[in-house]
Coordinates of C-alpha atoms and ligand atoms in Angstrom, one line a residue:
X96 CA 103.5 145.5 120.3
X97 CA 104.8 141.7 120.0
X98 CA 102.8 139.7 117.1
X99 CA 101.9 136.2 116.5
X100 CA 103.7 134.6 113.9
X101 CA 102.9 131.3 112.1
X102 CA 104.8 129.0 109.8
X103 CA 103.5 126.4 107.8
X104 CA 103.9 124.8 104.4
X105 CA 100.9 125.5 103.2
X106 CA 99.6 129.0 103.8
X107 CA 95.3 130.2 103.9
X108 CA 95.1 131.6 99.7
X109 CA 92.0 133.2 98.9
X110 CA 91.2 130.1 97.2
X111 CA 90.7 127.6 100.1
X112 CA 87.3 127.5 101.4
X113 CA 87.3 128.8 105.4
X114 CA 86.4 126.2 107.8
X115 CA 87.0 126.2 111.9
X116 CA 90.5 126.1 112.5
X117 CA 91.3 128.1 109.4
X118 CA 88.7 130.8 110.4
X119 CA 90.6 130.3 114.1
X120 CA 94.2 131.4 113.3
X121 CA 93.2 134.0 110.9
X122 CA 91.5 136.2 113.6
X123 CA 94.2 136.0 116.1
X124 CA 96.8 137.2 113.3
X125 CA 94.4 140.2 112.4
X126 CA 93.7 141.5 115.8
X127 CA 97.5 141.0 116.0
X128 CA 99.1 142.3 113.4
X129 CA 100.4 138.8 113.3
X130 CA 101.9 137.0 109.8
X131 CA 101.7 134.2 108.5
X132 CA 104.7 132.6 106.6
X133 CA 104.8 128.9 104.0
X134 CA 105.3 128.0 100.7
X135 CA 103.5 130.1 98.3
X136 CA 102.4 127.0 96.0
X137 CA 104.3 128.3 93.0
X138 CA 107.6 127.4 91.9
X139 CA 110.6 129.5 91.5
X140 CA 112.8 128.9 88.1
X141 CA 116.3 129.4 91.0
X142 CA 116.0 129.4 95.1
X143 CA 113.4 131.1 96.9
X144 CA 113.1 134.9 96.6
X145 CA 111.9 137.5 98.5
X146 CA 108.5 137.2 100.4
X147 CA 105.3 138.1 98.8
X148 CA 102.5 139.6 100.8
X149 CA 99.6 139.7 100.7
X150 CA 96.3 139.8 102.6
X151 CA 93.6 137.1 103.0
X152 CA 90.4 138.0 105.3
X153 CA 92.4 140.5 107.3
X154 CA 95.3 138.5 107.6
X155 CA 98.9 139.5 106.1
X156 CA 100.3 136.0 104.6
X157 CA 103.6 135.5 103.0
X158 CA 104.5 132.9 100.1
X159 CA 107.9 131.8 99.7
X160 CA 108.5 130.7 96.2
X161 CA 110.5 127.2 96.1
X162 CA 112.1 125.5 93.3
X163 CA 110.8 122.7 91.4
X164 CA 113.7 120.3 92.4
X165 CA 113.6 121.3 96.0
X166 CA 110.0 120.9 96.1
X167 CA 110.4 117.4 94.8
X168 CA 112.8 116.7 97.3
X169 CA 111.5 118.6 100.6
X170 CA 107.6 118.1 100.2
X171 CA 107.1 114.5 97.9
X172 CA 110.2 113.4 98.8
X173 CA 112.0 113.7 102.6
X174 CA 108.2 115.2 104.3
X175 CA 106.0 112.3 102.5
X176 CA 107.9 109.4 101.3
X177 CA 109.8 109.5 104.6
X178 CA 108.5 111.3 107.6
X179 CA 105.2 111.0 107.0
X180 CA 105.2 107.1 106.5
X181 CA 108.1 106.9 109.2
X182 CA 105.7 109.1 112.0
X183 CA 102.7 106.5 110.6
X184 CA 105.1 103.6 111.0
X185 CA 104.7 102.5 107.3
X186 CA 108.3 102.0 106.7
X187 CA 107.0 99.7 104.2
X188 CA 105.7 102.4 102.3
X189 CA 108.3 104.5 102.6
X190 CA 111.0 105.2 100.2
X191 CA 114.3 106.3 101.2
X192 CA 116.3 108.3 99.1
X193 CA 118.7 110.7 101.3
X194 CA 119.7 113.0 99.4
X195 CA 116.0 114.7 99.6
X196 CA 117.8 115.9 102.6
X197 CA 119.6 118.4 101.4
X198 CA 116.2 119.7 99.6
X199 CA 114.3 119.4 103.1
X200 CA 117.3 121.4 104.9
X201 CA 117.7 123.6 102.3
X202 CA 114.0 124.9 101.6
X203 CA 114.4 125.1 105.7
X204 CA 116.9 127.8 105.4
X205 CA 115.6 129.2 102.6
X206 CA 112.7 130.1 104.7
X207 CA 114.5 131.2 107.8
X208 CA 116.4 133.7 105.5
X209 CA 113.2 134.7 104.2
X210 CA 111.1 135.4 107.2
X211 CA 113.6 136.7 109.7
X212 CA 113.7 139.9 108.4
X213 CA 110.3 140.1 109.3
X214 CA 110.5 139.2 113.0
X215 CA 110.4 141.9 115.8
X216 CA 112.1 141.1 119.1
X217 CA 109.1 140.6 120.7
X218 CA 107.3 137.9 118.2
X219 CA 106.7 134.9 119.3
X220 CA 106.9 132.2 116.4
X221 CA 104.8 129.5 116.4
X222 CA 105.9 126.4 113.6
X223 CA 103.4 123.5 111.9
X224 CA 104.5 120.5 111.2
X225 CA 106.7 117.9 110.0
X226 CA 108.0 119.9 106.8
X227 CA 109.3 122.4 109.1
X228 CA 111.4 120.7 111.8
X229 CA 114.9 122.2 111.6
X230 CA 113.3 125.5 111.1
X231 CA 114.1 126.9 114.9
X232 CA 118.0 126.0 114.2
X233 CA 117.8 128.1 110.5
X234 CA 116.0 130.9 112.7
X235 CA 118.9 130.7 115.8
X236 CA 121.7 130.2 113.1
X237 CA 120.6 134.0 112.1
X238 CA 120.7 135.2 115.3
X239 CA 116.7 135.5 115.8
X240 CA 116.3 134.7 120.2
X241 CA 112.4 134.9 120.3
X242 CA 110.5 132.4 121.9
X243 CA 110.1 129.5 119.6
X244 CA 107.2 126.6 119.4
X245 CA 106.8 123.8 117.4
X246 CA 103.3 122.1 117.2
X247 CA 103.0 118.5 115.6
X248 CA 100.1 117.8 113.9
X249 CA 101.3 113.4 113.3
X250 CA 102.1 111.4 115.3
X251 CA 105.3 111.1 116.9
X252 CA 107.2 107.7 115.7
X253 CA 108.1 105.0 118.2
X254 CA 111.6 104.8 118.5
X255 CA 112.8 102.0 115.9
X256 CA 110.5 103.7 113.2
X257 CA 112.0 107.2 113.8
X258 CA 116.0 105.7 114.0
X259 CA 115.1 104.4 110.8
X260 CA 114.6 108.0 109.2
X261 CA 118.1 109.1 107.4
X262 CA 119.8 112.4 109.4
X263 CA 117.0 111.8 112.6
X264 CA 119.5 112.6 114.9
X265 CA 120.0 115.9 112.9
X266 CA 116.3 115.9 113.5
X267 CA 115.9 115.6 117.2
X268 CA 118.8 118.3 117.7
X269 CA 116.6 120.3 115.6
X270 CA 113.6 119.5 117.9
X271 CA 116.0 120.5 121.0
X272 CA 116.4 124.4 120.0
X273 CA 112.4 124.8 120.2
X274 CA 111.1 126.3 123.3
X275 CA 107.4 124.4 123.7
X276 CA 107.2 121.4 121.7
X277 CA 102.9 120.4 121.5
X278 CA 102.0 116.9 119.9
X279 CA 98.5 115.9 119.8
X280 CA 98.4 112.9 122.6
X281 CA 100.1 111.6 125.6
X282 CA 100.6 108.9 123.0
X283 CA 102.7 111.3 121.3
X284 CA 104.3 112.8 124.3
X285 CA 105.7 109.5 125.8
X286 CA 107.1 108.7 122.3
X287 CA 109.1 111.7 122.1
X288 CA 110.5 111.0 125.8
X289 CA 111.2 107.5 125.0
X290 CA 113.1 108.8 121.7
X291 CA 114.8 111.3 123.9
X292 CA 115.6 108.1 126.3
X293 CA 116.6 106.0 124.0
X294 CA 120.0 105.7 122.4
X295 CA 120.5 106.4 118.9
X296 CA 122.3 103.8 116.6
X297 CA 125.5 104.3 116.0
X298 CA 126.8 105.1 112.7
X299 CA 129.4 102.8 110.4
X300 CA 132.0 104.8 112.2
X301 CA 131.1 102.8 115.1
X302 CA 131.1 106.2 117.0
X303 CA 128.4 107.1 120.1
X304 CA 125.9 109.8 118.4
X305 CA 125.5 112.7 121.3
X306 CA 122.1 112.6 122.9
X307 CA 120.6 116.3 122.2
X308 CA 120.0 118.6 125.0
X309 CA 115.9 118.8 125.8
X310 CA 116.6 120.5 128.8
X311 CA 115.0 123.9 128.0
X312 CA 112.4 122.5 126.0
X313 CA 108.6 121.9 127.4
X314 CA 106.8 119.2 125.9
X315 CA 103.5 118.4 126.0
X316 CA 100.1 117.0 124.8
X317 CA 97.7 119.8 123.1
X318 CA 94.9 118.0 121.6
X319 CA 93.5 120.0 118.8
X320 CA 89.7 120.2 118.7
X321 CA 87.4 121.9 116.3
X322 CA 84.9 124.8 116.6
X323 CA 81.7 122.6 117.6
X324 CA 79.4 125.8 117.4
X325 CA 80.3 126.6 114.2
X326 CA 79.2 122.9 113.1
X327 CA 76.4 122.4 115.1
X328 CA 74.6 125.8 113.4
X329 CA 76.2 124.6 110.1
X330 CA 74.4 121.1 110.3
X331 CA 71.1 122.8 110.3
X332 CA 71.8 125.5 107.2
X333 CA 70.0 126.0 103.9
X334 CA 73.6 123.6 102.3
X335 CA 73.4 121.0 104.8
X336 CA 69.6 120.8 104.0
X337 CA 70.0 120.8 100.1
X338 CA 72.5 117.9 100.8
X339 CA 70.6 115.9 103.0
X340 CA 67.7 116.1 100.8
X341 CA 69.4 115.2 98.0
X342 CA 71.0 111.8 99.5
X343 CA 67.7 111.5 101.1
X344 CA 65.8 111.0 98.3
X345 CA 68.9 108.4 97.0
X346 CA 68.8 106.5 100.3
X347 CA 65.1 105.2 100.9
X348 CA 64.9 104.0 104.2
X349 CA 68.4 102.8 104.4
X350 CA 70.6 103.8 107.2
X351 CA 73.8 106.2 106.2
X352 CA 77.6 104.7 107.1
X353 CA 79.2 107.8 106.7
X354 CA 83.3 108.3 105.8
X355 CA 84.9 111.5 104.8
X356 CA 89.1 111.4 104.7
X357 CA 91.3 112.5 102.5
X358 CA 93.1 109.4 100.0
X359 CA 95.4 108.6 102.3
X360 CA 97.2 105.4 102.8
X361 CA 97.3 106.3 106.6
X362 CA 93.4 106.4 106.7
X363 CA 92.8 103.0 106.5
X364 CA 90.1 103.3 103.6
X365 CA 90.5 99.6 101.7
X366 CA 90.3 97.8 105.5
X367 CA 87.1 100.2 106.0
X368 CA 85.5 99.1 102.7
X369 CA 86.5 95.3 103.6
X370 CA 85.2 95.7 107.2
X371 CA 81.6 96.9 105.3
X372 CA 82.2 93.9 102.9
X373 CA 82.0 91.7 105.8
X374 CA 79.3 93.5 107.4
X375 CA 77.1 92.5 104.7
X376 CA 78.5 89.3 104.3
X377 CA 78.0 88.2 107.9
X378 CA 74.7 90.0 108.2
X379 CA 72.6 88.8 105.3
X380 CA 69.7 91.3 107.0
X381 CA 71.8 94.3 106.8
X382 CA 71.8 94.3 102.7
X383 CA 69.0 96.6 101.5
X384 CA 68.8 98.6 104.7
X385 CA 72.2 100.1 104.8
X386 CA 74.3 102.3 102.4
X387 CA 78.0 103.4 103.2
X388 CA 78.9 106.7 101.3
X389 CA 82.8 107.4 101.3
X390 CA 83.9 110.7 100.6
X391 CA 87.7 110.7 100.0
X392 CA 89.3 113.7 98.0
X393 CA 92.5 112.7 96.4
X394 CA 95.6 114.0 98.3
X395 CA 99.5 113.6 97.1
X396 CA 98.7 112.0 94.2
X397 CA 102.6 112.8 92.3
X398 CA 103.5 110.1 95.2
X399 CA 103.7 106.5 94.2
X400 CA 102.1 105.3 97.5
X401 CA 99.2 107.5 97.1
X402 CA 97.9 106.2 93.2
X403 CA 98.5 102.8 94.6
X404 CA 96.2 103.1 97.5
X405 CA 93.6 104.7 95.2
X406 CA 94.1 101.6 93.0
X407 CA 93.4 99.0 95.6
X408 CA 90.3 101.3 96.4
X409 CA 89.0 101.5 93.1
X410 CA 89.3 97.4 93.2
X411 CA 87.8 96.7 96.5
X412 CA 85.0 99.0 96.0
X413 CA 84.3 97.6 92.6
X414 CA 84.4 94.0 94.3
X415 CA 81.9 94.8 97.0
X416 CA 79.3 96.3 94.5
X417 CA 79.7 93.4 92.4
X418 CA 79.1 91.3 95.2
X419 CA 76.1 92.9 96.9
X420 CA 74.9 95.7 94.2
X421 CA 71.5 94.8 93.1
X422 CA 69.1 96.8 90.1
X423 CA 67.5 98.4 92.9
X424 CA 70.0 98.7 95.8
X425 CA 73.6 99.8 95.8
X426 CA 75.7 98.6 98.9
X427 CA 77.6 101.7 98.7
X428 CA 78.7 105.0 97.2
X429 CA 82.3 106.3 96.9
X430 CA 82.9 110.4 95.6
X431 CA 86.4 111.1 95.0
X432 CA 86.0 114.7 95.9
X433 CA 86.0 117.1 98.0
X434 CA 82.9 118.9 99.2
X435 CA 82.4 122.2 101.3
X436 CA 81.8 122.4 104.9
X437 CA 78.0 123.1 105.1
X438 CA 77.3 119.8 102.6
X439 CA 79.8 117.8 105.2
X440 CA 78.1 118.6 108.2
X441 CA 74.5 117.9 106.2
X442 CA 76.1 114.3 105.6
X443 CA 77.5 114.1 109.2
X444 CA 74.1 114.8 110.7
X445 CA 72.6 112.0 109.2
X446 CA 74.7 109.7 109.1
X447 CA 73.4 106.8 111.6
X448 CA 77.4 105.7 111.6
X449 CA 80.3 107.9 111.4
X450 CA 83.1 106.0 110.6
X451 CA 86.3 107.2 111.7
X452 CA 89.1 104.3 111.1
X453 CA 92.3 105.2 110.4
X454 CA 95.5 102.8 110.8
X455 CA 97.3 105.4 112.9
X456 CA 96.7 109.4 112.8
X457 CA 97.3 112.6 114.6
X458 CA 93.9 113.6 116.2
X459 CA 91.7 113.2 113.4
X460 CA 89.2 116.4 113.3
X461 CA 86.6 114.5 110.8
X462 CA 85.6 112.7 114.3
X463 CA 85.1 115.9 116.2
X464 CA 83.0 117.5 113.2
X465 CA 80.8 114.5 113.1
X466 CA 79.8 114.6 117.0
X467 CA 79.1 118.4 116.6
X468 CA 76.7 117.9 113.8
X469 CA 74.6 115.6 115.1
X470 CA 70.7 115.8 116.2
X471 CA 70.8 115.4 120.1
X472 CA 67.4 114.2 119.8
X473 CA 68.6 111.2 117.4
X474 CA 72.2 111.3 117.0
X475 CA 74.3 108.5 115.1
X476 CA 76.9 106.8 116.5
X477 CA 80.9 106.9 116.5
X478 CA 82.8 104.2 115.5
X479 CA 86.7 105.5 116.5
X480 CA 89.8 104.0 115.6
X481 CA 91.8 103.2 118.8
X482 CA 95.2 104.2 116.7
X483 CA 93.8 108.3 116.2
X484 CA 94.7 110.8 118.8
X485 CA 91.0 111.6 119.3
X486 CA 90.5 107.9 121.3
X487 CA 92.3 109.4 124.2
X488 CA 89.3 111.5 124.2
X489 CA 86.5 109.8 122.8
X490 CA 86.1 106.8 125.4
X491 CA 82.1 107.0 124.2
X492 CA 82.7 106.5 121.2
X493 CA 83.4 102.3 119.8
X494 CA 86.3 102.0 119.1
X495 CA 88.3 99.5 117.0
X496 CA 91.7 98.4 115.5
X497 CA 91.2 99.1 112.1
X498 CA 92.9 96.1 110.7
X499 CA 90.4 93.6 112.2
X500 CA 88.2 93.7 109.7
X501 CA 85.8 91.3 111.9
X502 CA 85.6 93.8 114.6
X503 CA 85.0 96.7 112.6
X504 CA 82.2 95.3 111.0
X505 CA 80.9 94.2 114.4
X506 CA 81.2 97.5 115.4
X507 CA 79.5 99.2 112.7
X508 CA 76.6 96.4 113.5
X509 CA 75.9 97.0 117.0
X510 CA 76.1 100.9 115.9
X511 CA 73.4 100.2 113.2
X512 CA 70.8 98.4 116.1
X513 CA 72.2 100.8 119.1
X514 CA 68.8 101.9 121.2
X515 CA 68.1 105.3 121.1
X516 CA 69.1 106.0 124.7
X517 CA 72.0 104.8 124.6
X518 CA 73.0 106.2 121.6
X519 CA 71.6 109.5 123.1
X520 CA 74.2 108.7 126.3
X521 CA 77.1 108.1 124.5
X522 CA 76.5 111.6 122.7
X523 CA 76.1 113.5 125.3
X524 CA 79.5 112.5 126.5
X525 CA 81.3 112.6 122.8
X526 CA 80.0 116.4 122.9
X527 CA 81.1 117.2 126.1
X528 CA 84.5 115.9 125.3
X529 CA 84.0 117.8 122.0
X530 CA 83.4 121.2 123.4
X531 CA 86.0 121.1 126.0
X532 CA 88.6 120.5 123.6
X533 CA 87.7 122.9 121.1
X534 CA 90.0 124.6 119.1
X535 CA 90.1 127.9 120.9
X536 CA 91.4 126.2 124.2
X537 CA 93.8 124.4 121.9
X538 CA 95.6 127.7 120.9
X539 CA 95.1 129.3 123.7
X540 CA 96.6 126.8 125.7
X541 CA 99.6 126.7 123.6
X542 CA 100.0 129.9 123.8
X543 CA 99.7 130.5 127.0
X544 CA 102.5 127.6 127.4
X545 CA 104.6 129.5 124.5
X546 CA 104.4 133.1 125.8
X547 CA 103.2 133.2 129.5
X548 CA 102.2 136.6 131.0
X549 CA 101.8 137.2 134.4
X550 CA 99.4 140.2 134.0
X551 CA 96.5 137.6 132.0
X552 CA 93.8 140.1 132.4
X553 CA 95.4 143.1 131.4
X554 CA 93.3 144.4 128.6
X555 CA 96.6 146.1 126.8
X556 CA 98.3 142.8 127.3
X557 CA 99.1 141.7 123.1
X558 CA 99.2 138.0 124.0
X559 CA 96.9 136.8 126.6
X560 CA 93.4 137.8 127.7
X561 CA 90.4 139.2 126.4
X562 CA 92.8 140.6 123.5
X563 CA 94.4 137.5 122.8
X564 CA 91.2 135.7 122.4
X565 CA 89.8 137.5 120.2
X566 CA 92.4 137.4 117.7
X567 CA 92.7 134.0 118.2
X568 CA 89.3 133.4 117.0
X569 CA 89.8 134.3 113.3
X570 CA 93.5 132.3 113.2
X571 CA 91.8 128.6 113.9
X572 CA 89.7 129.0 111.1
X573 CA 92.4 129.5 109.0
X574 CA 94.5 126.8 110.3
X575 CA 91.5 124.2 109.7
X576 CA 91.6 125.3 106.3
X577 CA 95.0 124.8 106.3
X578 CA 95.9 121.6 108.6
X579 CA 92.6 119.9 107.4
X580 CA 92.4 120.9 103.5
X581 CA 88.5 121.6 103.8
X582 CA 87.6 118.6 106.2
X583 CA 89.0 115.7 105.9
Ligands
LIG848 O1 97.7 116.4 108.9 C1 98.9 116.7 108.4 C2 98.8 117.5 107.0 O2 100.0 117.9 106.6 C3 98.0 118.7 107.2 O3 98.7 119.8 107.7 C4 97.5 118.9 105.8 O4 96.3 119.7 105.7 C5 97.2 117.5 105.4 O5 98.1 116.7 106.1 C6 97.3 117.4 103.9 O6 98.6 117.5 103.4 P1 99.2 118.3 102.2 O7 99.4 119.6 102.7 O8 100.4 117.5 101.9 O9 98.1 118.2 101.1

């Protein structure tokens, strides 16, 4: 029987609390007999050894053990002081160093050696992210011929961002040997054809680079979603009561700006805080009815980029409570820390304003979450970065460019004094949008794309139909674990 398996840096442990695309892949892999391959979060003292398995809610997951250099230089260094500004287009942020190349290529290969052992003729291999790109050329190099997919969860760079990016032509030959390649948005899809378009720079040897060879790969846009049913029941729980009590009883009467993302330069937080700044400053009313709460768990922090963006936080949101905080009214509230998914979707559903701004990101899930959480009889309103992947999606919602701090604020005021019925419209079509993306349909579409079956129906059939679905349920869950880190 053929089996699903998934690579990813970070693998499901039994530590990381199950939300909806984690629960999602997690199923699919234990109907399947599937695996699930990444780094096993500990270090090696020389290169990676042999997989270690083991089995997290009915899913067999292997860790790969990786070095301390290597880790240094394929996860802080080439994935997030490179790509991951580069695919942001922060090239001001990022730091090049190219000999985290070698460390990147090599931790590569030290997982293809690793897993392909493992792999039956039949697999199909489905890859996550930007930590794993020349993973489908390690695989071929050992001979493995099974279909091969690569899903990008970023977005993909516009040309002169990803020509900066040392070895990227080494890159998009590696992107060439994948069989399905899924980004998030059209966005995404027509940068990676106007990449593939485009010619490279040549190199000091003045030679022409050769264009790779896309002709036997698909791509395509595969928005993820979440699992809005799972959200909507968790918005009403016992946690997501005991939460909203508890800021209740904080808040007054005040209305609830709500943001939850990880601290991440890309998320646009200090812009956020300074759009609120001017929200109040503009709107001398607004002070004493509103509170913004900002939930942002700290993320990368070994990475330069990552402490400094904290910093400036820490000193914008000490400037606006200096400015506006009064004895018995504070403008705002910021946690550095994550909380579970029940207490999320408590803040989500009240939360007059869900604000959603990044400077530039993949799909962004926290937007989909805070949609499916809400009261249909009173639900808040989105205010959507036009720079995430969920805009293409979320026309209802208002969206913004982030770095206009005038027109965020705007936004969040005509948010705060939308009329009930049109706040109630806009829902209705954020939740329909919601639901038909959700993350089932993402998978199985993928899938579908990855491994197509005639026979769809057939009951037997390991990867499609009523089969396939079923085991697809439990593998999302994991992967929102996973992809997300909690929520944000
Ligand atoms: O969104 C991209 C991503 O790499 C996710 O896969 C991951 O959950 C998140 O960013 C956090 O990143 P890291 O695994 O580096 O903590």
């Amino acid at each position: 029987m053929s089996r699903l398996i998934v690579v990813s840096n970070r693998i499901p442990g039994k530590t990381v609390a199950a939300g909806g695309l984690a629960v999602a892949l997690k199923a699919s892999l234990s109907h399947h007999d599937g695996l699930w391959f990444g780094w096993s979060g500990r270090h090696s003292q020389t290169s990676a050894g042999d997989v270690a398995f083991e089995t997290v809610d009915g899913v067999r997951v292997g860790g790969i053990d990786i070095t301390r250099d290597d880790f240094q230089s394929y996860y802080a260094g080439f994935s997030n002081r490179i790509l991951w500004p580069a695919f942001h287009l922060r090239l001001d942020l990022a730091h090049f160093e190219g000999h985290w190349y070698e460390g990147y290529r090599r931790v590569n290969t030290q997982f293809a050696q690793a897993i392909a052992p493992h792999i039956e003729p039949d697999d199909v291999i489905w890859i996550h992210d930007y930590h794993l790109i020349p993973l489908a050329t390690e695989l071929r190099r050992l001979g493995v011929e099974n279909r091969i997919g690569f899903y990008l969860h970023i977005p993909f760079p516009t040309p002169d961002a990803l020509f900066a990016i040392p070895y990227q032509d080494e890159l998009m030959a590696d992107l060439s040997r994948y069989d399905l390649i899924g980004l998030q948005a059209q966005r995404d899809v027509s940068a990676l054809r106007e990449a593939i378009d485009h010619v490279a720079p040549r190199g000091f040897d003045g030679e022409k680079r050769p264009a790779p060879d896309f002709s036997r790969t698909r791509i395509a846009a595969f928005p993820i979603g979440s699992d809005p049913d799972a959200f909507a029941e968790l918005a009403t729980s016992a946690g997501a009561t005991k939460m909203a009590n508890r800021i209740r009883r904080s808040l007054g009467d005040c209305a609830l700006i709500l943001g939850v993302d990880r601290l991440d330069y890309s998320k646009g937080l200090p812009q956020r805080v300074e759009s609120y700044e001017r929200l109040l400053d503009h709107n001398a009313a607004m002070r004493r009815r509103v509170h913004m709460l900002q939930v942002a768990p700290p993320s990368r922090d070994m990475i330069d980029e990552y402490r400094a963006t904290s910093e400036t936080l820490d000193a914008i949101v000490g400037r606006v409570m200096g400015r506006f905080a009064e004895p018995d009214w504070q403008p705002l509230t910021y946690v550095k820390r994550a909380y579970g998914q029940a207490s999320l979707a408590g803040l989500y559903r009240m939360a007059r304003v869900g604000l959603v701004t990044p400077l530039r990101d993949g799909m962004n899930l926290v937007a989909h979450e805070y949609v499916a959480s809400q009261n249909p009889e009173d639900p808040g309103v989105l205010v959507l970065s036009r720079f995430a992947g969920a805009a293409e999606i979320f026309p209802d919602a208002l969206q913004v460019n982030p770095f206009d701090t005038d027109e965020t604020a705007e936004a969040m005021r005509v948010a705060l004094e939308m009329p009930l019925a049109e706040r109630k419209a806009r829902w209705e079509q954020l939740d329909a949008a919601v639901r038909e993306h959700r993350v089932e349909r993402w998978a199985d579409s993928y899938l579908a794309e990855l491994a197509p079956r005639p026979d769809a129906d057939d009951l037997e059939g390991p990867r499609t139909g009523k089969v396939m679905h079923k085991r697809l349920q439990s593998v999302y869950s994991s992967m929102r674990a996973v992809f997300e880190n909690g929520s944000p």
